[in-house]
Coordinates of C-alpha atoms and ligand atoms in Angstrom, one line a residue:
M59 CA 16.0 19.6 3.8
P60 CA 16.8 20.0 0.1
A61 CA 17.9 16.3 -1.6
P62 CA 20.8 17.6 -5.1
E63 CA 17.6 16.6 -7.7
I64 CA 15.5 19.6 -5.6
A65 CA 18.8 21.8 -4.8
L66 CA 20.3 21.4 -9.0
T67 CA 16.5 21.7 -11.1
Q68 CA 16.1 24.7 -8.7
R69 CA 20.2 25.9 -10.1
F70 CA 18.9 24.5 -13.7
Q71 CA 15.9 26.6 -14.0
T72 CA 17.6 29.7 -12.4
A73 CA 19.8 29.0 -15.8
F74 CA 16.9 28.7 -18.4
A75 CA 15.6 31.9 -17.2
A76 CA 18.7 33.9 -17.4
A77 CA 19.9 32.8 -21.3
F78 CA 16.5 31.5 -22.8
G79 CA 14.2 33.9 -21.0
P80 CA 11.4 33.8 -18.3
E81 CA 8.8 31.5 -20.2
F82 CA 11.9 28.8 -19.4
A83 CA 11.3 29.1 -15.8
D84 CA 10.5 26.1 -15.2
A85 CA 11.1 24.3 -17.9
D86 CA 12.2 20.4 -16.3
P87 CA 15.8 20.0 -15.6
I88 CA 15.5 16.3 -16.5
I89 CA 18.0 15.7 -13.3
R90 CA 19.2 12.0 -13.8
P91 CA 21.2 9.4 -11.8
S92 CA 24.4 9.2 -13.9
Q93 CA 26.2 6.5 -14.3
F94 CA 29.1 8.7 -15.0
A95 CA 28.8 10.9 -12.5
D96 CA 26.1 11.7 -9.5
F97 CA 23.6 13.3 -11.9
Q98 CA 23.1 14.0 -14.6
C99 CA 21.3 17.3 -16.6
N100 CA 19.2 16.0 -19.8
A101 CA 17.2 19.0 -20.8
A102 CA 19.9 20.2 -23.6
M103 CA 18.3 17.7 -26.3
G104 CA 14.5 18.9 -25.4
L105 CA 14.9 22.8 -25.2
A106 CA 17.1 22.3 -28.3
K107 CA 14.1 21.4 -30.0
R108 CA 11.8 24.8 -28.6
L109 CA 14.7 26.8 -29.6
G110 CA 15.1 25.2 -33.0
R111 CA 18.8 24.8 -31.9
K112 CA 21.7 22.3 -32.0
P113 CA 21.6 20.6 -28.7
R114 CA 25.6 20.9 -27.8
D115 CA 25.2 24.7 -28.2
I116 CA 22.4 25.0 -25.6
A117 CA 24.5 22.1 -23.2
A118 CA 27.1 25.4 -23.3
E119 CA 25.0 27.7 -22.8
I120 CA 23.6 26.5 -20.1
L121 CA 26.9 25.5 -18.8
A122 CA 27.9 28.9 -18.8
A123 CA 25.1 30.0 -16.9
V124 CA 24.4 28.0 -14.3
D125 CA 26.3 29.1 -11.0
L126 CA 26.4 25.0 -8.9
E127 CA 29.4 26.6 -7.7
D128 CA 28.7 25.3 -3.8
I129 CA 27.0 22.3 -4.7
A130 CA 29.4 20.5 -7.5
E131 CA 32.2 20.7 -9.7
T132 CA 31.9 22.1 -13.2
P133 CA 30.0 19.8 -15.2
E134 CA 30.9 17.9 -18.5
I135 CA 29.2 17.8 -21.2
A136 CA 29.2 14.9 -23.1
G137 CA 27.5 12.8 -25.7
P138 CA 24.9 14.6 -27.7
G139 CA 24.9 17.3 -25.2
F140 CA 24.1 15.3 -21.5
L141 CA 25.6 17.4 -18.4
N142 CA 27.3 15.5 -16.3
I143 CA 27.7 16.7 -12.4
R144 CA 29.5 15.6 -9.8
L145 CA 28.1 16.9 -6.4
R146 CA 31.1 18.3 -4.0
T147 CA 31.8 16.4 -0.7
D148 CA 32.0 19.1 1.5
W149 CA 28.3 20.2 -0.3
V150 CA 26.7 16.4 0.2
A151 CA 28.7 16.4 3.6
A152 CA 26.4 19.6 5.0
Q153 CA 23.1 18.2 3.3
A154 CA 23.8 14.8 5.7
A155 CA 24.6 16.6 8.4
E156 CA 21.3 18.8 7.9
L157 CA 19.6 15.3 7.2
A158 CA 21.1 14.0 10.7
A159 CA 19.4 16.5 12.5
D160 CA 16.2 16.7 10.6
A161 CA 13.4 14.0 12.5
R162 CA 11.7 13.9 9.1
L163 CA 14.5 13.1 7.4
G164 CA 14.6 15.1 4.6
V165 CA 10.7 14.4 3.9
S166 CA 9.1 17.7 3.1
V167 CA 6.1 19.2 5.0
P168 CA 2.9 19.7 2.1
Q169 CA 2.3 22.9 1.4
S170 CA -1.4 21.9 1.5
P171 CA -1.9 19.0 3.2
D172 CA -4.6 16.6 1.3
T173 CA -7.6 14.3 2.9
V174 CA -6.9 11.0 1.6
V175 CA -10.1 8.3 1.6
L176 CA -8.6 5.2 1.3
D177 CA -10.2 2.1 0.9
Y178 CA -8.7 -0.3 1.5
S179 CA -8.3 -4.6 3.0
A180 CA -12.6 -5.0 2.4
P181 CA -13.0 -8.4 2.9
N182 CA -16.7 -10.1 3.2
V183 CA -18.4 -11.2 6.8
A184 CA -18.9 -15.3 7.5
K185 CA -16.0 -16.2 4.7
E186 CA -12.4 -16.7 4.9
M187 CA -9.9 -13.6 4.2
H188 CA -8.4 -15.1 1.3
V189 CA -4.6 -14.3 0.2
G190 CA -6.0 -11.5 -2.4
H191 CA -7.3 -9.6 0.9
L192 CA -4.2 -9.8 2.4
R193 CA -2.9 -7.9 -0.3
T194 CA -5.3 -5.4 -0.6
T195 CA -4.7 -5.2 3.3
V196 CA -1.0 -4.7 2.9
V197 CA -0.8 -2.2 0.1
G198 CA -3.8 -0.3 1.9
D199 CA -2.4 -0.3 5.1
S200 CA 1.5 0.7 4.0
I201 CA -0.4 4.3 2.0
A202 CA -1.4 4.6 4.5
R203 CA 0.9 5.1 6.4
T204 CA 3.4 6.2 4.2
L205 CA 0.2 9.3 3.2
E206 CA 0.5 10.0 7.0
K207 CA 3.8 10.2 7.1
L208 CA 4.2 12.6 4.6
G209 CA 1.2 15.2 6.4
H210 CA -1.6 14.3 4.4
S211 CA -4.7 13.0 6.3
V212 CA -6.1 9.3 6.4
I213 CA -9.2 8.9 6.2
R214 CA -9.6 4.8 6.5
Q215 CA -12.9 3.2 4.9
N216 CA -13.0 -0.7 5.2
H217 CA -15.8 -1.4 2.9
I218 CA -16.0 -5.2 4.3
G219 CA -19.3 -7.1 2.0
D220 CA -21.6 -7.4 5.0
W221 CA -25.1 -7.3 2.9
G222 CA -26.9 -8.9 0.1
T223 CA -28.9 -12.3 -1.0
P224 CA -26.2 -14.5 1.3
F225 CA -27.1 -13.3 4.3
G226 CA -30.3 -14.9 4.2
M227 CA -28.8 -18.3 4.1
L228 CA -26.3 -17.0 7.0
I229 CA -28.7 -16.2 9.4
E230 CA -31.0 -19.6 8.9
H231 CA -27.8 -21.8 9.5
L232 CA -26.7 -19.2 12.6
L233 CA -30.2 -19.6 13.9
E234 CA -30.3 -23.0 13.3
V235 CA -27.0 -24.3 14.9
G236 CA -28.1 -21.4 17.7
E237 CA -25.9 -18.4 18.7
D238 CA -23.7 -18.9 21.1
S239 CA -22.7 -23.4 19.6
P240 CA -19.4 -24.2 18.6
E241 CA -20.9 -23.8 14.9
A242 CA -21.2 -20.0 15.1
D243 CA -17.6 -19.6 17.1
Q244 CA -16.4 -20.9 14.0
L245 CA -17.2 -17.1 12.5
R246 CA -14.3 -15.7 15.0
T247 CA -11.5 -18.8 13.7
D248 CA -12.8 -20.4 10.0
P249 CA -15.9 -18.7 8.5
N250 CA -15.1 -21.0 5.4
A251 CA -16.4 -23.5 7.5
F252 CA -19.6 -21.9 8.5
Y253 CA -19.7 -20.2 4.7
Q254 CA -20.1 -24.0 3.7
A255 CA -22.0 -25.4 6.2
A256 CA -24.7 -23.2 4.7
R257 CA -24.1 -22.7 1.5
A258 CA -24.4 -26.8 1.6
K259 CA -27.9 -26.3 2.9
F260 CA -28.9 -24.5 0.7
D261 CA -27.6 -26.6 -2.4
A262 CA -29.3 -29.4 -0.7
A263 CA -32.4 -28.0 0.2
E264 CA -32.6 -26.5 -3.7
Q265 CA -31.9 -29.8 -5.4
A266 CA -34.7 -31.1 -2.9
G267 CA -37.0 -29.0 -5.0
S268 CA -37.6 -25.8 -4.2
G269 CA -40.3 -24.6 -2.6
D270 CA -41.8 -27.6 -1.2
A271 CA -42.5 -26.4 1.7
D272 CA -42.9 -30.2 2.7
A273 CA -39.6 -31.5 2.1
E274 CA -37.5 -30.5 5.3
G275 CA -34.3 -29.3 3.0
A276 CA -36.0 -27.4 1.2
D277 CA -37.4 -25.6 3.4
F278 CA -34.6 -23.9 4.3
A279 CA -34.3 -22.4 0.8
S280 CA -37.6 -20.6 0.7
R281 CA -36.4 -19.8 4.4
A282 CA -33.6 -18.4 3.5
R283 CA -34.8 -16.2 0.8
R284 CA -38.0 -14.9 3.1
R285 CA -34.9 -13.7 5.5
V286 CA -33.6 -11.6 3.2
A287 CA -36.5 -9.9 2.1
T288 CA -37.5 -9.4 5.9
L289 CA -33.8 -8.4 6.8
Q290 CA -34.3 -5.4 3.9
S291 CA -37.6 -4.4 5.0
G292 CA -35.5 -3.4 8.1
D293 CA -36.8 -6.7 10.8
A294 CA -35.6 -6.8 14.0
E295 CA -35.0 -9.7 14.8
S296 CA -33.2 -10.5 11.3
L297 CA -31.2 -7.3 12.7
R298 CA -30.2 -8.2 15.5
I299 CA -28.7 -11.5 14.1
W300 CA -27.8 -10.4 11.0
T301 CA -25.3 -7.4 13.6
N302 CA -24.2 -10.5 15.3
L303 CA -23.0 -11.9 12.9
V304 CA -20.7 -8.9 11.7
D305 CA -19.7 -8.5 15.0
L306 CA -19.0 -12.3 15.2
S307 CA -17.1 -11.3 11.6
K308 CA -15.1 -8.0 12.8
Q309 CA -13.2 -10.6 15.8
Y310 CA -12.2 -12.3 13.3
F311 CA -11.1 -9.6 10.6
H312 CA -9.2 -8.2 13.7
R313 CA -7.6 -11.4 15.0
I314 CA -5.6 -10.9 11.3
Y315 CA -5.3 -7.3 11.3
D316 CA -3.8 -7.8 14.9
M317 CA -2.0 -10.6 13.7
L318 CA -0.2 -8.4 10.6
D319 CA -0.1 -5.5 12.6
V320 CA -2.4 -3.7 10.2
T321 CA -3.6 -0.4 11.5
L322 CA -7.7 -0.9 11.3
T323 CA -9.8 -0.8 13.8
D324 CA -14.0 -1.0 14.2
E325 CA -14.0 2.9 13.5
H326 CA -12.7 2.4 10.1
L327 CA -15.7 -0.3 9.3
A328 CA -17.8 1.0 6.6
G329 CA -19.6 -2.0 5.1
E330 CA -21.7 -2.1 2.2
S331 CA -24.6 -2.1 4.3
T332 CA -24.1 1.6 5.8
Y333 CA -24.3 3.0 2.5
N334 CA -28.6 0.8 2.4
D335 CA -30.4 3.9 3.5
L336 CA -28.7 6.3 0.6
L337 CA -29.0 4.2 -2.4
A338 CA -32.8 4.8 -2.9
A339 CA -32.1 8.4 -3.3
V340 CA -29.2 7.9 -5.4
C341 CA -31.1 6.4 -8.2
D342 CA -33.8 9.0 -7.7
D343 CA -30.7 11.9 -8.4
L344 CA -28.7 10.0 -10.6
E345 CA -32.8 9.6 -12.8
T346 CA -33.9 13.6 -12.2
A347 CA -30.5 14.7 -13.5
G348 CA -30.8 12.2 -16.7
I349 CA -27.4 10.9 -15.4
A350 CA -29.5 7.2 -15.3
R351 CA -32.4 6.0 -17.4
I352 CA -34.3 2.8 -17.5
S353 CA -33.4 -0.1 -19.5
D354 CA -35.0 -3.6 -19.8
G355 CA -36.5 -2.9 -16.4
A356 CA -33.5 -1.7 -14.9
L357 CA -32.0 1.8 -13.6
C358 CA -28.8 2.3 -15.3
V359 CA -26.1 4.6 -15.8
F360 CA -24.2 4.4 -19.5
P361 CA -21.5 6.3 -18.8
E362 CA -19.4 7.9 -21.6
G363 CA -16.7 5.7 -23.3
F364 CA -17.6 2.4 -22.2
T365 CA -18.7 0.2 -24.8
G366 CA -19.3 -3.4 -24.5
R367 CA -19.7 -6.0 -27.8
D368 CA -20.8 -3.9 -31.2
E369 CA -19.9 -0.7 -29.3
Q370 CA -23.2 -0.9 -27.5
P371 CA -22.7 0.8 -24.5
L372 CA -22.0 -0.4 -21.3
P373 CA -24.6 0.1 -18.1
L374 CA -23.9 0.1 -14.7
I375 CA -27.1 -1.1 -13.6
I376 CA -28.3 0.5 -9.5
R377 CA -31.8 -0.6 -9.6
K378 CA -32.2 -4.7 -10.4
S379 CA -35.5 -4.6 -12.5
D380 CA -36.7 -6.6 -9.3
G381 CA -35.6 -3.2 -7.1
G382 CA -33.0 -4.4 -5.5
Y383 CA -29.3 -2.3 -5.2
G384 CA -26.4 -3.7 -6.4
Y385 CA -22.7 -3.2 -5.5
A386 CA -22.5 -0.1 -7.7
T387 CA -25.3 1.3 -6.1
T388 CA -23.4 1.5 -2.7
D389 CA -20.2 2.7 -4.7
L390 CA -21.9 5.0 -5.9
A391 CA -22.9 6.6 -2.4
A392 CA -19.9 5.7 -1.3
V393 CA -17.9 8.2 -3.8
R394 CA -20.4 10.9 -2.7
H395 CA -20.3 10.4 1.0
R396 CA -16.3 10.5 1.0
V397 CA -16.2 13.4 -1.7
R398 CA -19.0 15.8 0.1
D399 CA -19.1 14.3 3.9
L400 CA -15.9 13.0 4.4
G401 CA -14.4 16.4 2.4
A402 CA -12.0 14.2 0.1
D403 CA -9.2 15.8 -1.9
R404 CA -8.1 12.0 -3.3
I405 CA -9.6 9.0 -3.0
A406 CA -8.3 5.8 -4.0
Y407 CA -9.3 1.8 -3.4
V408 CA -7.2 -1.0 -3.1
V409 CA -8.9 -3.6 -4.6
G410 CA -8.2 -6.5 -6.7
A411 CA -7.6 -5.7 -10.9
A412 CA -10.2 -8.1 -12.0
Q413 CA -12.7 -4.8 -10.7
E414 CA -11.0 -2.3 -12.9
L415 CA -13.7 -1.8 -15.3
H416 CA -16.2 -0.9 -12.1
F417 CA -14.8 1.4 -10.7
Q418 CA -14.1 3.2 -13.9
M419 CA -17.1 3.3 -14.8
V420 CA -18.1 4.4 -11.0
F421 CA -15.4 7.2 -11.4
A422 CA -17.2 8.5 -14.8
S423 CA -21.0 8.4 -13.1
T424 CA -20.1 10.5 -10.6
R425 CA -17.9 12.7 -12.2
E426 CA -20.7 12.7 -14.6
A427 CA -23.0 13.4 -11.9
G428 CA -21.0 15.8 -10.2
W429 CA -20.3 14.3 -7.1
L430 CA -16.6 13.4 -8.3
P431 CA -15.6 17.3 -9.2
E432 CA -12.5 17.2 -11.9
D433 CA -9.6 18.5 -8.6
V434 CA -10.8 15.1 -6.6
E435 CA -8.7 12.7 -8.2
A436 CA -9.8 9.2 -7.8
Q437 CA -7.8 5.8 -8.3
H438 CA -8.5 2.4 -8.5
V439 CA -4.9 0.8 -6.9
K440 CA -4.8 -2.7 -8.7
I441 CA -3.9 -5.3 -6.7
G442 CA -2.8 -8.6 -8.7
S443 CA -3.2 -12.4 -7.8
V444 CA -1.1 -14.4 -5.4
L445 CA -0.3 -17.4 -7.6
G446 CA 0.9 -20.8 -6.3
E447 CA 4.0 -22.4 -7.4
D448 CA 2.7 -24.1 -10.4
G449 CA 1.8 -20.8 -11.8
K450 CA -2.4 -20.5 -10.7
I451 CA -4.1 -18.0 -8.2
L452 CA -3.1 -19.9 -5.0
R453 CA -6.0 -22.4 -3.3
T454 CA -5.1 -25.8 -1.5
R455 CA -6.2 -28.8 -3.0
S456 CA -9.6 -28.6 -2.4
G457 CA -9.8 -26.4 -4.3
S458 CA -11.3 -23.7 -1.5
S459 CA -9.0 -20.6 -1.2
L460 CA -5.7 -20.6 1.0
R461 CA -6.9 -20.1 4.9
L462 CA -5.0 -17.2 5.6
M463 CA -4.7 -17.4 9.2
A464 CA -2.5 -21.6 8.3
L465 CA -0.7 -19.6 5.7
L466 CA 0.3 -16.9 8.5
E467 CA 0.8 -19.2 11.3
E468 CA 3.3 -21.3 9.2
A469 CA 5.5 -17.6 7.9
V470 CA 5.7 -17.7 12.0
A471 CA 6.9 -20.7 12.8
T472 CA 9.2 -21.1 10.0
A473 CA 10.5 -17.8 11.2
R474 CA 10.8 -19.5 14.1
T475 CA 12.4 -21.7 13.2
V476 CA 15.3 -19.6 11.7
I477 CA 15.7 -17.7 14.7
D478 CA 16.1 -20.4 16.7
E479 CA 19.1 -21.7 15.0
L480 CA 20.5 -17.9 14.6
R481 CA 20.0 -17.2 18.1
P482 CA 19.8 -20.2 20.2
D483 CA 21.1 -17.9 23.4
L484 CA 18.0 -15.5 23.3
P485 CA 15.5 -15.6 25.6
E486 CA 12.2 -17.1 24.7
A487 CA 10.2 -14.5 24.7
E488 CA 12.2 -12.3 23.0
R489 CA 13.1 -15.2 20.3
E490 CA 8.9 -15.2 20.3
K491 CA 8.8 -11.7 19.4
I492 CA 11.3 -11.7 16.9
A493 CA 9.7 -14.7 14.8
H494 CA 6.7 -13.0 14.7
D495 CA 8.4 -10.0 13.0
I496 CA 10.3 -11.5 10.8
G497 CA 7.8 -14.2 9.6
I498 CA 5.1 -11.6 9.3
G499 CA 7.5 -8.6 7.8
G500 CA 8.4 -11.4 5.4
V501 CA 5.4 -12.2 3.7
K502 CA 4.1 -9.0 4.4
Y503 CA 7.4 -6.9 1.9
A504 CA 7.3 -10.3 -0.3
D505 CA 3.7 -8.5 -1.5
L506 CA 5.1 -4.7 -1.1
S507 CA 8.0 -5.5 -3.3
T508 CA 6.5 -6.5 -6.5
A509 CA 4.4 -4.3 -8.2
H510 CA 0.7 -3.6 -7.4
D511 CA -0.9 -4.4 -10.3
S512 CA 1.2 -7.7 -11.3
D513 CA 1.0 -11.2 -9.8
Y514 CA 4.0 -12.6 -7.2
T515 CA 4.0 -16.5 -6.1
F516 CA 4.1 -17.2 -3.0
D517 CA 7.1 -18.6 -1.7
L518 CA 7.6 -19.2 1.9
D519 CA 11.3 -19.9 1.3
R520 CA 12.0 -16.9 -0.5
M521 CA 10.3 -14.4 1.5
L522 CA 12.0 -15.4 4.6
A523 CA 15.7 -15.4 3.3
L524 CA 18.3 -13.4 4.8
T525 CA 20.1 -12.6 1.0
G526 CA 17.8 -10.6 -1.5
N527 CA 15.1 -8.0 -1.6
T528 CA 13.3 -9.5 1.6
A529 CA 12.4 -8.0 5.1
P530 CA 14.6 -10.0 7.2
Y531 CA 17.7 -8.6 4.8
L532 CA 16.5 -5.7 5.9
Q533 CA 16.1 -6.1 9.4
Y534 CA 18.9 -8.4 9.9
A535 CA 20.7 -4.9 8.3
V536 CA 19.4 -2.9 11.0
A537 CA 19.8 -4.9 13.4
R538 CA 23.3 -5.2 12.8
I539 CA 23.7 -0.9 12.9
R540 CA 22.3 -1.7 16.1
S541 CA 24.8 -4.0 17.5
I542 CA 27.4 -2.0 16.2
G543 CA 25.8 1.0 18.3
R544 CA 25.3 -1.6 21.4
K545 CA 29.5 -2.2 21.3
A546 CA 30.0 1.7 21.0
A547 CA 28.1 2.6 23.6
A548 CA 29.9 0.0 26.0
Q549 CA 33.3 0.9 25.0
G550 CA 32.3 4.1 25.6
I551 CA 32.5 5.5 22.2
T552 CA 29.8 8.5 20.9
A553 CA 28.5 9.3 17.7
A554 CA 29.3 13.0 16.5
A555 CA 26.4 15.1 15.5
A556 CA 27.2 15.3 11.7
P557 CA 27.6 11.7 9.9
R558 CA 31.5 11.4 8.2
V559 CA 30.8 11.7 4.4
D560 CA 34.7 11.5 2.6
N561 CA 35.8 8.4 0.9
D562 CA 33.5 7.1 -1.9
A563 CA 31.7 4.8 0.4
E564 CA 30.8 7.3 2.8
R565 CA 29.5 9.9 0.2
A566 CA 27.5 6.7 -2.1
L567 CA 26.2 6.4 1.9
A568 CA 25.3 9.7 1.9
L569 CA 23.8 10.3 -1.0
A570 CA 21.3 7.6 -0.9
L571 CA 20.2 8.6 2.6
L572 CA 19.0 11.8 1.1
E573 CA 17.0 10.2 -1.3
F574 CA 14.6 8.8 1.2
G575 CA 12.8 11.8 1.5
P576 CA 11.6 12.2 -2.2
T577 CA 11.4 8.6 -2.2
L578 CA 8.9 8.6 0.2
E579 CA 6.9 11.5 -1.3
A580 CA 6.3 9.5 -4.9
V581 CA 5.2 6.7 -3.0
G582 CA 2.6 8.5 -1.5
A583 CA 1.7 10.1 -4.8
E584 CA 1.5 7.5 -6.9
Y585 CA 1.0 4.5 -4.4
E586 CA 4.1 2.4 -4.6
P587 CA 4.9 0.9 -2.5
H588 CA 7.5 -1.1 -4.1
R589 CA 9.7 1.9 -5.0
L590 CA 10.1 1.7 -1.4
C591 CA 11.0 -1.7 -0.8
A592 CA 13.7 -1.2 -4.4
Y593 CA 14.7 2.1 -2.5
L594 CA 15.4 0.2 0.9
F595 CA 17.3 -2.8 -0.5
S596 CA 19.8 -0.5 -2.2
L597 CA 20.3 1.9 0.6
A598 CA 21.1 -1.5 3.0
Q599 CA 23.5 -2.3 -0.1
A600 CA 25.0 0.7 -0.1
F601 CA 25.5 0.7 4.0
T602 CA 26.9 -2.6 3.3
S603 CA 29.9 -1.7 0.7
F604 CA 30.2 1.3 4.0
Y605 CA 30.5 -0.7 5.7
E606 CA 33.3 -3.3 4.6
A607 CA 35.6 -0.6 3.3
S608 CA 34.9 1.4 6.6
P609 CA 35.3 0.5 9.4
I610 CA 33.4 2.3 12.1
L611 CA 34.8 0.0 16.2
K612 CA 38.0 -0.9 14.8
E613 CA 38.9 2.1 13.6
S614 CA 41.9 4.6 15.6
D615 CA 40.9 7.9 15.2
E616 CA 38.3 9.0 17.2
Q617 CA 36.9 11.8 15.0
V618 CA 36.5 9.9 12.1
R619 CA 35.2 7.1 14.3
A620 CA 32.6 8.9 16.0
G621 CA 31.7 10.5 11.8
R622 CA 31.1 7.1 10.7
L623 CA 29.2 6.0 13.7
A624 CA 27.0 9.0 13.1
L625 CA 26.6 7.9 9.7
A626 CA 25.9 4.4 10.4
Q627 CA 23.0 5.5 13.0
L628 CA 21.6 8.2 10.6
T629 CA 21.0 5.5 7.8
E630 CA 19.4 2.6 10.7
R631 CA 16.7 5.8 11.3
V632 CA 16.4 5.7 7.9
L633 CA 15.3 2.1 7.1
V634 CA 13.3 2.2 10.9
E635 CA 11.6 4.6 9.4
G636 CA 11.1 3.0 5.7
L637 CA 10.1 -0.1 7.3
D638 CA 7.4 1.3 9.9
A639 CA 6.3 3.6 6.0
L640 CA 5.5 -0.4 5.8
G641 CA 4.4 -1.4 8.3
V642 CA 7.2 -4.2 8.7
N643 CA 8.7 -4.2 12.4
A644 CA 12.2 -4.0 12.1
P645 CA 13.6 -6.2 15.9
E646 CA 16.2 -4.9 17.9
Q647 CA 18.3 -8.1 17.2
M648 CA 18.7 -11.0 15.4
Ligands
LIG148 N1 -15.8 -6.8 -0.8 C1 -15.2 -6.7 -1.8 C2 -14.3 -7.9 -2.4 O1 -14.1 -8.7 -1.6 C3 -14.4 -5.5 -2.3 C4 -15.1 -3.8 -1.7 C5 -14.1 -2.9 -2.3 N2 -14.1 -1.3 -2.0 C6 -15.2 -1.2 -2.3 N3 -15.5 0.0 -2.2 N4 -15.6 -1.6 -3.2 O2 -13.9 -7.6 -3.9

């Protein structure tokens, strides 16, 4: 189903080849939305440069060569050589009819689907998921959903932090409080409290005098240190307690994922510990290949193009001088696994912007090692920070990051007061469901509608507002169309097979609908859900203008009414599909 840009591009490229020679057959016609018409072709200026001729002459030649008869009225040359194109309304109508008949809503099937390994969410065991993890989770899930709708195959990898030195302390604390104690249960409900308690014990012990085996507290710290060593040496009892710790944490993650309607499940867990057995080989292979070398006792890769202060090459440390492996080593192992074993055509990491250098160095190192071939695209989808109203990174007053679950519960509770006021007539259970969809949808959408690498301010009132670029605005648009549909059905009105595209508002709405496919494709290629949000927002606005200009149920002409109903219902399908790609539910009514 060709969107206008695609159809126009084909026609112009044929014209370029005919007018200027076959080597111009794939020149970009630079089709852009126009203020003066529907689209404009901006290619004449560039082509004129290439051909050493005047842009307006080139524009005239393009005009003479291009065959747009069935698509558009005769273009006009404007300014230095722009071609303004107004599409024929009957052509737009035919495209809209095709769109309505298309189950994929104009999303083209990829010529060769990609296997995309997508690393997202990645919270840490025995720690509270903070709002930063909210973003990596929500943005990542939307990218996964989008890629799947486009026809790619997505392998989700939840690279949780489930290994490292804090686990000695956590295991010892779990043993002390008892594995079935209420304190242990905090791992499922309030992991930060558990972590803080363990940390406090550890710090107190250190203060009391590290290594002093007689002091009660100091004993905890040395036990914690010993525990890390026994855990890493594969001691069965340590591993059992560690597994328990991870299991309790998983339950916490899944409570959050359920609350957020996020598609991650246990089968997507591939935490840092997954790679334990591969780390020695990663180091050996890189050393043998001459990619890594010992520097100050540590094994390091110095990928080309990374320098620190004094222009010194920057190391990626993969084995510390004490023999331990770190975060970087697991990521090198993960790249190799994802490309070699999982067959990735693309790998992407939805992770905080602060880790940019880490990922650039991991990608560069694995390219040098040949583990990340040139034809496999690697991308760090950088996530910005969530700020409080004071413009600083969102934290509670005590200084620890805000509890995510409490935040989500507050969003749902606020949405509940809104819907209770708006629709007291609806049954209790229904209002509860709608409050969930609005509250969670509002939070997720606020995250998604900001460019993923910019910071944004967490403002619940704005997120849940019924006006502006918000989830509730879009959800309300859907609910309104559904309500029209219910009324139509009650009056025995059925929609036409083809949407009506005649007056300006209908035409503008139809043109907006035709952009869904190309928009979704761009979002999947660039990992930019905010572009989908912007699109859906403008689509909902086009619907509002259409509905003001073109009444549906009040229209007396039966054919017009049926055609407009079809246009409204096509809009509903696109809005719902778009919201689904974002992971936002659309309630039946509001
Ligand atoms: N657990 C890490 C954090 O909370 C994020 C891990 C991201 N993924 C990765 N492959 N390094 O910051």
